[in-house]
Amino acid sequence: MNHRRTGPITSPHLPLGDRRDAPFYGRDILEVAQFRRSDLQYVFGVAREMREMVARVGSFDLLKGKILANLFYEPSTRTASSFFAAMERLGGSVIPISEVRYSSVSKGESLPDTVRTLECYADVIVLRHPEVGAAKMAARYARKPIINAGDGIGEHPTQALLDLFTIFEETGQVDGLTITMLGDLKYGRTVHSLARLLSLFDVRLNFVSPDVLPFPTSILNELDQRDVPWEAHSDLEAVLPQTDVLYVTRVQKERFEDPTQYAAVKDAYVITPDTLSRARPRMALMHPLPRVGEISMKVDSDPRAAYFRQMENGLYVRMALLAMVLGKA
Ligand code: ASP
């Protein structure tokens, strides 16, 4: 959000009736580095209230009259539909632009101009884009808050928030846990954001990937600066017995230039009931989804399979974020 053009967050230009003291009111959500532990507790508290509200009454007019522009330049099922549902359940409305080929983007319109257009009609813009840094760039031009819904292989902050919320809900705490991230750690933006967010806690991290898909050194350096103990492996069995949360990722086919390289690593790890027989009895098995073979469907009925609960949590966390950014929580 361009504060030069809107003034500080106490600006009289911000809509009347909004809670100006609400954390994150009028702010962009671009990367997980914006969140401190106290912010996380706040977001998760609001998310729990949203879950109760959805269970009790389904929807509630907290954001009545507000409009969200849902701008997706990359495919999405969960992120796009959960932001859509979040806005609708809070009584707001949505301008969905996922078919960018039907918008002026296909005529060559730039991201800044697209954002400057949508902010005339909407109060908040959710943006997914294939380029790292696209959300930050959009935020420099926008007067309204931008929420990063994934910028290429960069960050996916709202996913990391719902992932961390799920870890809390599944295990009861985060401090003291050993969390293993598995799969495409090079291109998987969800693990980039989640590892950074977890560095606020007293955790041990394991990174298990094929040699050609390692976790980025730049983020490992950030973990070192925060004294987060981590290990890198290519064999899951080396760390599985000590793992409290196993976070599996998809090999990101769309990021490979050479299809034979993708084919060589796509089935590097497959979680089956046999794998789980060697895991902790209370381990939480997570995945941001979509899965394309990394977790056998035979695992779905195991109580440790948390990925469907995880994706449901996305709705409550995104309801909380929208309410906060729009000054109603
Ligand atoms: N849905 C997640 C993302 O957008 C994970 C994935 O696509 O593999 O990053």
GROMACS .gro file of C-alpha atoms and ligand atoms in nm:
model
  338
    1MET     CA    1   0.000   0.000   0.000
    2ASN     CA    2   0.138   0.334  -0.101
    3HIS     CA    3   0.132   0.539   0.219
    4ARG     CA    4   0.272   0.841   0.036
    5ARG     CA    5  -0.058   0.872  -0.143
    6THR     CA    6  -0.290   0.775   0.141
    7GLY     CA    7  -0.102   0.921   0.435
    8PRO     CA    8  -0.037   0.734   0.759
    9ILE     CA    9  -0.281   0.470   0.877
   10THR     CA   10  -0.457   0.728   1.094
   11SER     CA   11  -0.534   0.921   0.776
   12PRO     CA   12  -0.877   1.088   0.766
   13HIS     CA   13  -0.906   0.949   0.411
   14LEU     CA   14  -0.961   0.600   0.552
   15PRO     CA   15  -1.326   0.499   0.570
   16LEU     CA   16  -1.528   0.611   0.869
   17GLY     CA   17  -1.648   0.339   1.105
   18ASP     CA   18  -1.338   0.124   1.068
   19ARG     CA   19  -1.137   0.031   1.375
   20ARG     CA   20  -0.823   0.230   1.308
   21ASP     CA   21  -0.649   0.069   1.607
   22ALA     CA   22  -0.701  -0.282   1.463
   23PRO     CA   23  -0.368  -0.457   1.404
   24PHE     CA   24  -0.287  -0.461   1.033
   25TYR     CA   25  -0.562  -0.211   0.956
   26GLY     CA   26  -0.500  -0.071   0.609
   27ARG     CA   27  -0.171  -0.259   0.576
   28ASP     CA   28  -0.044  -0.483   0.299
   29ILE     CA   29   0.034  -0.847   0.375
   30LEU     CA   30   0.338  -0.919   0.160
   31GLU     CA   31   0.574  -1.144   0.355
   32VAL     CA   32   0.585  -1.332   0.684
   33ALA     CA   33   0.859  -1.105   0.821
   34GLN     CA   34   0.579  -0.858   0.898
   35PHE     CA   35   0.449  -1.083   1.176
   36ARG     CA   36   0.572  -1.104   1.535
   37ARG     CA   37   0.466  -1.375   1.776
   38SER     CA   38   0.209  -1.145   1.937
   39ASP     CA   39   0.055  -1.074   1.593
   40LEU     CA   40   0.026  -1.445   1.529
   41GLN     CA   41  -0.161  -1.503   1.854
   42TYR     CA   42  -0.397  -1.223   1.755
   43VAL     CA   43  -0.460  -1.361   1.403
   44PHE     CA   44  -0.517  -1.711   1.538
   45GLY     CA   45  -0.752  -1.584   1.810
   46VAL     CA   46  -0.963  -1.410   1.546
   47ALA     CA   47  -0.944  -1.722   1.321
   48ARG     CA   48  -1.084  -1.935   1.605
   49GLU     CA   49  -1.371  -1.688   1.648
   50MET     CA   50  -1.436  -1.707   1.273
   51ARG     CA   51  -1.444  -2.089   1.290
   52GLU     CA   52  -1.703  -2.075   1.569
   53MET     CA   53  -1.906  -1.817   1.385
   54VAL     CA   54  -1.909  -2.024   1.063
   55ALA     CA   55  -2.012  -2.334   1.261
   56ARG     CA   56  -2.290  -2.149   1.445
   57VAL     CA   57  -2.440  -1.914   1.185
   58GLY     CA   58  -2.248  -1.963   0.860
   59SER     CA   59  -2.207  -1.597   0.774
   60PHE     CA   60  -2.200  -1.260   0.942
   61ASP     CA   61  -2.219  -0.906   0.799
   62LEU     CA   62  -1.889  -0.780   0.941
   63LEU     CA   63  -1.757  -0.668   0.600
   64LYS     CA   64  -2.090  -0.567   0.445
   65GLY     CA   65  -2.030  -0.307   0.175
   66LYS     CA   66  -1.662  -0.401   0.134
   67ILE     CA   67  -1.529  -0.539  -0.194
   68LEU     CA   68  -1.234  -0.770  -0.255
   69ALA     CA   69  -1.059  -0.794  -0.593
   70ASN     CA   70  -0.923  -1.148  -0.631
   71LEU     CA   71  -0.652  -1.117  -0.898
   72PHE     CA   72  -0.490  -1.447  -0.997
   73TYR     CA   73  -0.227  -1.465  -1.273
   74GLU     CA   74  -0.144  -1.826  -1.175
   75PRO     CA   75  -0.377  -2.123  -1.115
   76SER     CA   76  -0.532  -2.166  -0.773
   77THR     CA   77  -0.809  -2.371  -0.618
   78ARG     CA   78  -0.780  -2.331  -0.242
   79THR     CA   79  -0.632  -1.982  -0.210
   80ALA     CA   80  -0.868  -1.819  -0.459
   81SER     CA   81  -1.183  -1.995  -0.341
   82SER     CA   82  -1.108  -1.957   0.030
   83PHE     CA   83  -1.049  -1.581  -0.007
   84PHE     CA   84  -1.372  -1.565  -0.207
   85ALA     CA   85  -1.563  -1.764   0.054
   86ALA     CA   86  -1.403  -1.567   0.338
   87MET     CA   87  -1.527  -1.238   0.193
   88GLU     CA   88  -1.875  -1.373   0.122
   89ARG     CA   89  -1.910  -1.530   0.468
   90LEU     CA   90  -1.827  -1.190   0.616
   91GLY     CA   91  -2.099  -1.026   0.408
   92GLY     CA   92  -1.866  -0.860   0.154
   93SER     CA   93  -1.845  -0.902  -0.224
   94VAL     CA   94  -1.577  -1.020  -0.464
   95ILE     CA   95  -1.451  -0.919  -0.809
   96PRO     CA   96  -1.290  -1.243  -0.930
   97ILE     CA   97  -1.022  -1.208  -1.198
   98SER     CA   98  -0.869  -1.550  -1.235
   99GLU     CA   99  -0.921  -1.578  -1.606
  100VAL     CA  100  -0.668  -1.309  -1.685
  101ARG     CA  101  -0.706  -1.398  -2.051
  102TYR     CA  102  -1.052  -1.239  -2.038
  103SER     CA  103  -0.924  -0.923  -1.870
  104SER     CA  104  -0.714  -0.641  -2.016
  105VAL     CA  105  -0.405  -0.823  -1.888
  106SER     CA  106  -0.432  -1.027  -2.209
  107LYS     CA  107  -0.415  -0.699  -2.402
  108GLY     CA  108  -0.081  -0.628  -2.240
  109GLU     CA  109  -0.194  -0.412  -1.950
  110SER     CA  110   0.077  -0.380  -1.685
  111LEU     CA  111   0.042  -0.496  -1.326
  112PRO     CA  112   0.059  -0.139  -1.188
  113ASP     CA  113  -0.222  -0.024  -1.419
  114THR     CA  114  -0.432  -0.332  -1.340
  115VAL     CA  115  -0.392  -0.271  -0.969
  116ARG     CA  116  -0.465   0.102  -1.006
  117THR     CA  117  -0.785   0.007  -1.188
  118LEU     CA  118  -0.905  -0.251  -0.939
  119GLU     CA  119  -0.846  -0.028  -0.639
  120CYS     CA  120  -1.100   0.218  -0.780
  121TYR     CA  121  -1.364  -0.050  -0.734
  122ALA     CA  122  -1.238  -0.259  -0.441
  123ASP     CA  123  -1.120  -0.207  -0.083
  124VAL     CA  124  -0.852  -0.476  -0.084
  125ILE     CA  125  -0.667  -0.670  -0.356
  126VAL     CA  126  -0.553  -1.031  -0.326
  127LEU     CA  127  -0.279  -1.097  -0.583
  128ARG     CA  128  -0.114  -1.415  -0.709
  129HIS     CA  129   0.157  -1.367  -0.968
  130PRO     CA  130   0.436  -1.582  -1.118
  131GLU     CA  131   0.712  -1.330  -1.047
  132VAL     CA  132   0.898  -1.300  -0.718
  133GLY     CA  133   0.836  -0.955  -0.572
  134ALA     CA  134   0.521  -0.887  -0.778
  135ALA     CA  135   0.305  -0.822  -0.470
  136LYS     CA  136   0.562  -0.580  -0.329
  137MET     CA  137   0.577  -0.401  -0.662
  138ALA     CA  138   0.197  -0.381  -0.683
  139ALA     CA  139   0.187  -0.244  -0.328
  140ARG     CA  140   0.412   0.045  -0.430
  141TYR     CA  141   0.146   0.159  -0.675
  142ALA     CA  142  -0.169   0.078  -0.479
  143ARG     CA  143  -0.350   0.300  -0.231
  144LYS     CA  144  -0.550   0.001  -0.106
  145PRO     CA  145  -0.402  -0.298   0.081
  146ILE     CA  146  -0.244  -0.576  -0.126
  147ILE     CA  147  -0.243  -0.932   0.008
  148ASN     CA  148   0.024  -1.156  -0.145
  149ALA     CA  149  -0.139  -1.486  -0.245
  150GLY     CA  150   0.189  -1.628  -0.380
  151ASP     CA  151   0.461  -1.455  -0.583
  152GLY     CA  152   0.632  -1.718  -0.797
  153ILE     CA  153   0.886  -1.913  -0.594
  154GLY     CA  154   0.904  -1.628  -0.341
  155GLU     CA  155   0.655  -1.620  -0.054
  156HIS     CA  156   0.303  -1.734   0.027
  157PRO     CA  157   0.242  -1.561   0.359
  158THR     CA  158  -0.127  -1.641   0.407
  159GLN     CA  159  -0.051  -2.010   0.346
  160ALA     CA  160   0.224  -1.997   0.609
  161LEU     CA  161  -0.019  -1.841   0.857
  162LEU     CA  162  -0.276  -2.115   0.800
  163ASP     CA  163  -0.001  -2.377   0.818
  164LEU     CA  164   0.122  -2.244   1.152
  165PHE     CA  165  -0.236  -2.219   1.279
  166THR     CA  166  -0.282  -2.585   1.182
  167ILE     CA  167   0.035  -2.686   1.366
  168PHE     CA  168  -0.102  -2.514   1.679
  169GLU     CA  169  -0.442  -2.679   1.640
  170GLU     CA  170  -0.297  -3.026   1.571
  171THR     CA  171  -0.022  -3.034   1.831
  172GLY     CA  172  -0.122  -2.778   2.094
  173GLN     CA  173   0.207  -2.584   2.077
  174VAL     CA  174   0.494  -2.503   1.844
  175ASP     CA  175   0.790  -2.454   2.078
  176GLY     CA  176   0.985  -2.777   2.116
  177LEU     CA  177   0.867  -2.936   1.791
  178THR     CA  178   1.078  -3.099   1.521
  179ILE     CA  179   0.935  -3.008   1.182
  180THR     CA  180   1.045  -3.183   0.865
  181MET     CA  181   0.983  -3.028   0.524
  182LEU     CA  182   0.993  -3.273   0.235
  183GLY     CA  183   0.993  -3.252  -0.144
  184ASP     CA  184   1.055  -2.955  -0.369
  185LEU     CA  185   1.220  -2.718  -0.125
  186LYS     CA  186   1.382  -2.511  -0.399
  187TYR     CA  187   1.071  -2.390  -0.579
  188GLY     CA  188   0.806  -2.446  -0.310
  189ARG     CA  189   0.710  -2.100  -0.187
  190THR     CA  190   0.502  -2.238   0.100
  191VAL     CA  191   0.806  -2.388   0.273
  192HIS     CA  192   1.004  -2.067   0.218
  193SER     CA  193   0.743  -1.869   0.409
  194LEU     CA  194   0.673  -2.136   0.671
  195ALA     CA  195   1.040  -2.183   0.766
  196ARG     CA  196   1.078  -1.808   0.813
  197LEU     CA  197   0.764  -1.793   1.028
  198LEU     CA  198   0.876  -2.091   1.237
  199SER     CA  199   1.203  -1.912   1.311
  200LEU     CA  200   1.003  -1.707   1.563
  201PHE     CA  201   0.968  -2.028   1.768
  202ASP     CA  202   1.197  -2.270   1.944
  203VAL     CA  203   1.188  -2.544   1.677
  204ARG     CA  204   1.425  -2.783   1.499
  205LEU     CA  205   1.388  -2.795   1.120
  206ASN     CA  206   1.478  -3.076   0.883
  207PHE     CA  207   1.490  -3.020   0.508
  208VAL     CA  208   1.459  -3.338   0.302
  209SER     CA  209   1.477  -3.301  -0.074
  210PRO     CA  210   1.635  -3.444  -0.388
  211ASP     CA  211   1.985  -3.298  -0.436
  212VAL     CA  212   1.863  -3.083  -0.726
  213LEU     CA  213   1.582  -2.923  -0.523
  214PRO     CA  214   1.757  -2.795  -0.209
  215PHE     CA  215   1.617  -2.542   0.036
  216PRO     CA  216   1.751  -2.194  -0.061
  217THR     CA  217   2.082  -2.101   0.103
  218SER     CA  218   1.964  -1.744   0.157
  219ILE     CA  219   1.684  -1.865   0.387
  220LEU     CA  220   1.918  -2.112   0.561
  221ASN     CA  221   2.139  -1.810   0.638
  222GLU     CA  222   1.838  -1.631   0.787
  223LEU     CA  223   1.774  -1.936   1.007
  224ASP     CA  224   2.138  -1.935   1.119
  225GLN     CA  225   2.109  -1.569   1.213
  226ARG     CA  226   1.812  -1.658   1.432
  227ASP     CA  227   1.989  -1.962   1.581
  228VAL     CA  228   1.733  -2.207   1.445
  229PRO     CA  229   1.888  -2.557   1.437
  230TRP     CA  230   1.840  -2.725   1.099
  231GLU     CA  231   1.963  -3.028   0.906
  232ALA     CA  232   1.946  -3.108   0.534
  233HIS     CA  233   1.902  -3.466   0.412
  234SER     CA  234   1.799  -3.655   0.102
  235ASP     CA  235   1.668  -3.959   0.294
  236LEU     CA  236   1.344  -3.914   0.488
  237GLU     CA  237   1.412  -4.221   0.703
  238ALA     CA  238   1.708  -4.036   0.862
  239VAL     CA  239   1.470  -3.796   1.040
  240LEU     CA  240   1.123  -3.954   1.027
  241PRO     CA  241   1.127  -4.117   1.374
  242GLN     CA  242   1.203  -3.781   1.546
  243THR     CA  243   0.955  -3.577   1.340
  244ASP     CA  244   0.650  -3.414   1.505
  245VAL     CA  245   0.521  -3.245   1.190
  246LEU     CA  246   0.591  -3.376   0.841
  247TYR     CA  247   0.519  -3.107   0.581
  248VAL     CA  248   0.512  -3.262   0.233
  249THR     CA  249   0.525  -3.053  -0.085
  250ARG     CA  250   0.454  -3.112  -0.453
  251VAL     CA  251   0.738  -3.103  -0.704
  252GLN     CA  252   0.657  -2.774  -0.881
  253LYS     CA  253   0.636  -2.893  -1.240
  254GLU     CA  254   0.560  -2.543  -1.373
  255ARG     CA  255   0.898  -2.410  -1.249
  256PHE     CA  256   1.112  -2.657  -1.447
  257GLU     CA  257   1.257  -2.553  -1.780
  258ASP     CA  258   1.358  -2.909  -1.868
  259PRO     CA  259   1.071  -3.166  -1.847
  260THR     CA  260   1.318  -3.456  -1.816
  261GLN     CA  261   1.457  -3.299  -1.496
  262TYR     CA  262   1.104  -3.285  -1.357
  263ALA     CA  263   1.037  -3.646  -1.456
  264ALA     CA  264   1.357  -3.754  -1.281
  265VAL     CA  265   1.251  -3.614  -0.940
  266LYS     CA  266   0.871  -3.605  -0.943
  267ASP     CA  267   0.830  -3.934  -0.759
  268ALA     CA  268   1.128  -3.892  -0.528
  269TYR     CA  269   0.914  -3.929  -0.215
  270VAL     CA  270   0.575  -4.093  -0.170
  271ILE     CA  271   0.414  -4.116   0.173
  272THR     CA  272   0.227  -4.444   0.220
  273PRO     CA  273   0.075  -4.626   0.520
  274ASP     CA  274   0.410  -4.808   0.539
  275THR     CA  275   0.593  -4.475   0.584
  276LEU     CA  276   0.353  -4.379   0.861
  277SER     CA  277   0.417  -4.709   1.040
  278ARG     CA  278   0.764  -4.569   1.121
  279ALA     CA  279   0.638  -4.223   1.223
  280ARG     CA  280   0.541  -4.094   1.566
  281PRO     CA  281   0.189  -4.195   1.671
  282ARG     CA  282   0.085  -3.829   1.711
  283MET     CA  283   0.278  -3.686   1.415
  284ALA     CA  284   0.085  -3.434   1.204
  285LEU     CA  285   0.111  -3.498   0.828
  286MET     CA  286   0.058  -3.175   0.635
  287HIS     CA  287   0.058  -3.068   0.270
  288PRO     CA  288  -0.042  -2.730   0.121
  289LEU     CA  289  -0.211  -2.919  -0.167
  290PRO     CA  290  -0.259  -2.991  -0.450
  291ARG     CA  291  -0.092  -3.331  -0.416
  292VAL     CA  292   0.003  -3.515  -0.731
  293GLY     CA  293   0.115  -3.845  -0.591
  294GLU     CA  294   0.339  -3.744  -0.295
  295ILE     CA  295   0.087  -3.876  -0.043
  296SER     CA  296  -0.100  -4.196  -0.119
  297MET     CA  297  -0.479  -4.169  -0.081
  298LYS     CA  298  -0.454  -4.474   0.144
  299VAL     CA  299  -0.310  -4.239   0.407
  300ASP     CA  300  -0.617  -4.012   0.411
  301SER     CA  301  -0.800  -4.212   0.677
  302ASP     CA  302  -0.504  -4.206   0.917
  303PRO     CA  303  -0.581  -3.963   1.203
  304ARG     CA  304  -0.237  -3.810   1.148
  305ALA     CA  305  -0.338  -3.692   0.800
  306ALA     CA  306  -0.403  -3.324   0.874
  307TYR     CA  307  -0.406  -3.180   0.520
  308PHE     CA  308  -0.782  -3.157   0.480
  309ARG     CA  309  -0.818  -2.987   0.819
  310GLN     CA  310  -0.527  -2.763   0.712
  311MET     CA  311  -0.707  -2.648   0.397
  312GLU     CA  312  -1.027  -2.581   0.593
  313ASN     CA  313  -0.824  -2.367   0.832
  314GLY     CA  314  -0.734  -2.151   0.532
  315LEU     CA  315  -1.089  -2.016   0.531
  316TYR     CA  316  -1.080  -1.907   0.897
  317VAL     CA  317  -0.732  -1.754   0.877
  318ARG     CA  318  -0.820  -1.561   0.560
  319MET     CA  319  -1.147  -1.439   0.718
  320ALA     CA  320  -0.939  -1.314   1.011
  321LEU     CA  321  -0.688  -1.139   0.784
  322LEU     CA  322  -0.956  -0.967   0.576
  323ALA     CA  323  -1.136  -0.849   0.888
  324MET     CA  324  -0.808  -0.715   1.031
  325VAL     CA  325  -0.689  -0.542   0.715
  326LEU     CA  326  -1.032  -0.384   0.667
  327GLY     CA  327  -1.043  -0.260   1.025
  328LYS     CA  328  -1.318  -0.480   1.164
  329ALA     CA  329  -1.124  -0.712   1.396
  330ASP     N1  330  -0.093  -2.434  -0.345
  330ASP     C1  331   0.043  -2.408  -0.304
  330ASP     C2  332   0.099  -2.286  -0.373
  330ASP     O1  333   0.027  -2.216  -0.441
  330ASP     C3  334   0.130  -2.529  -0.317
  330ASP     C4  335   0.150  -2.582  -0.456
  330ASP     O2  336   0.102  -2.527  -0.555
  330ASP     O3  337   0.218  -2.685  -0.466
  330ASP     O4  338   0.215  -2.257  -0.358
   0.00000   0.00000   0.00000
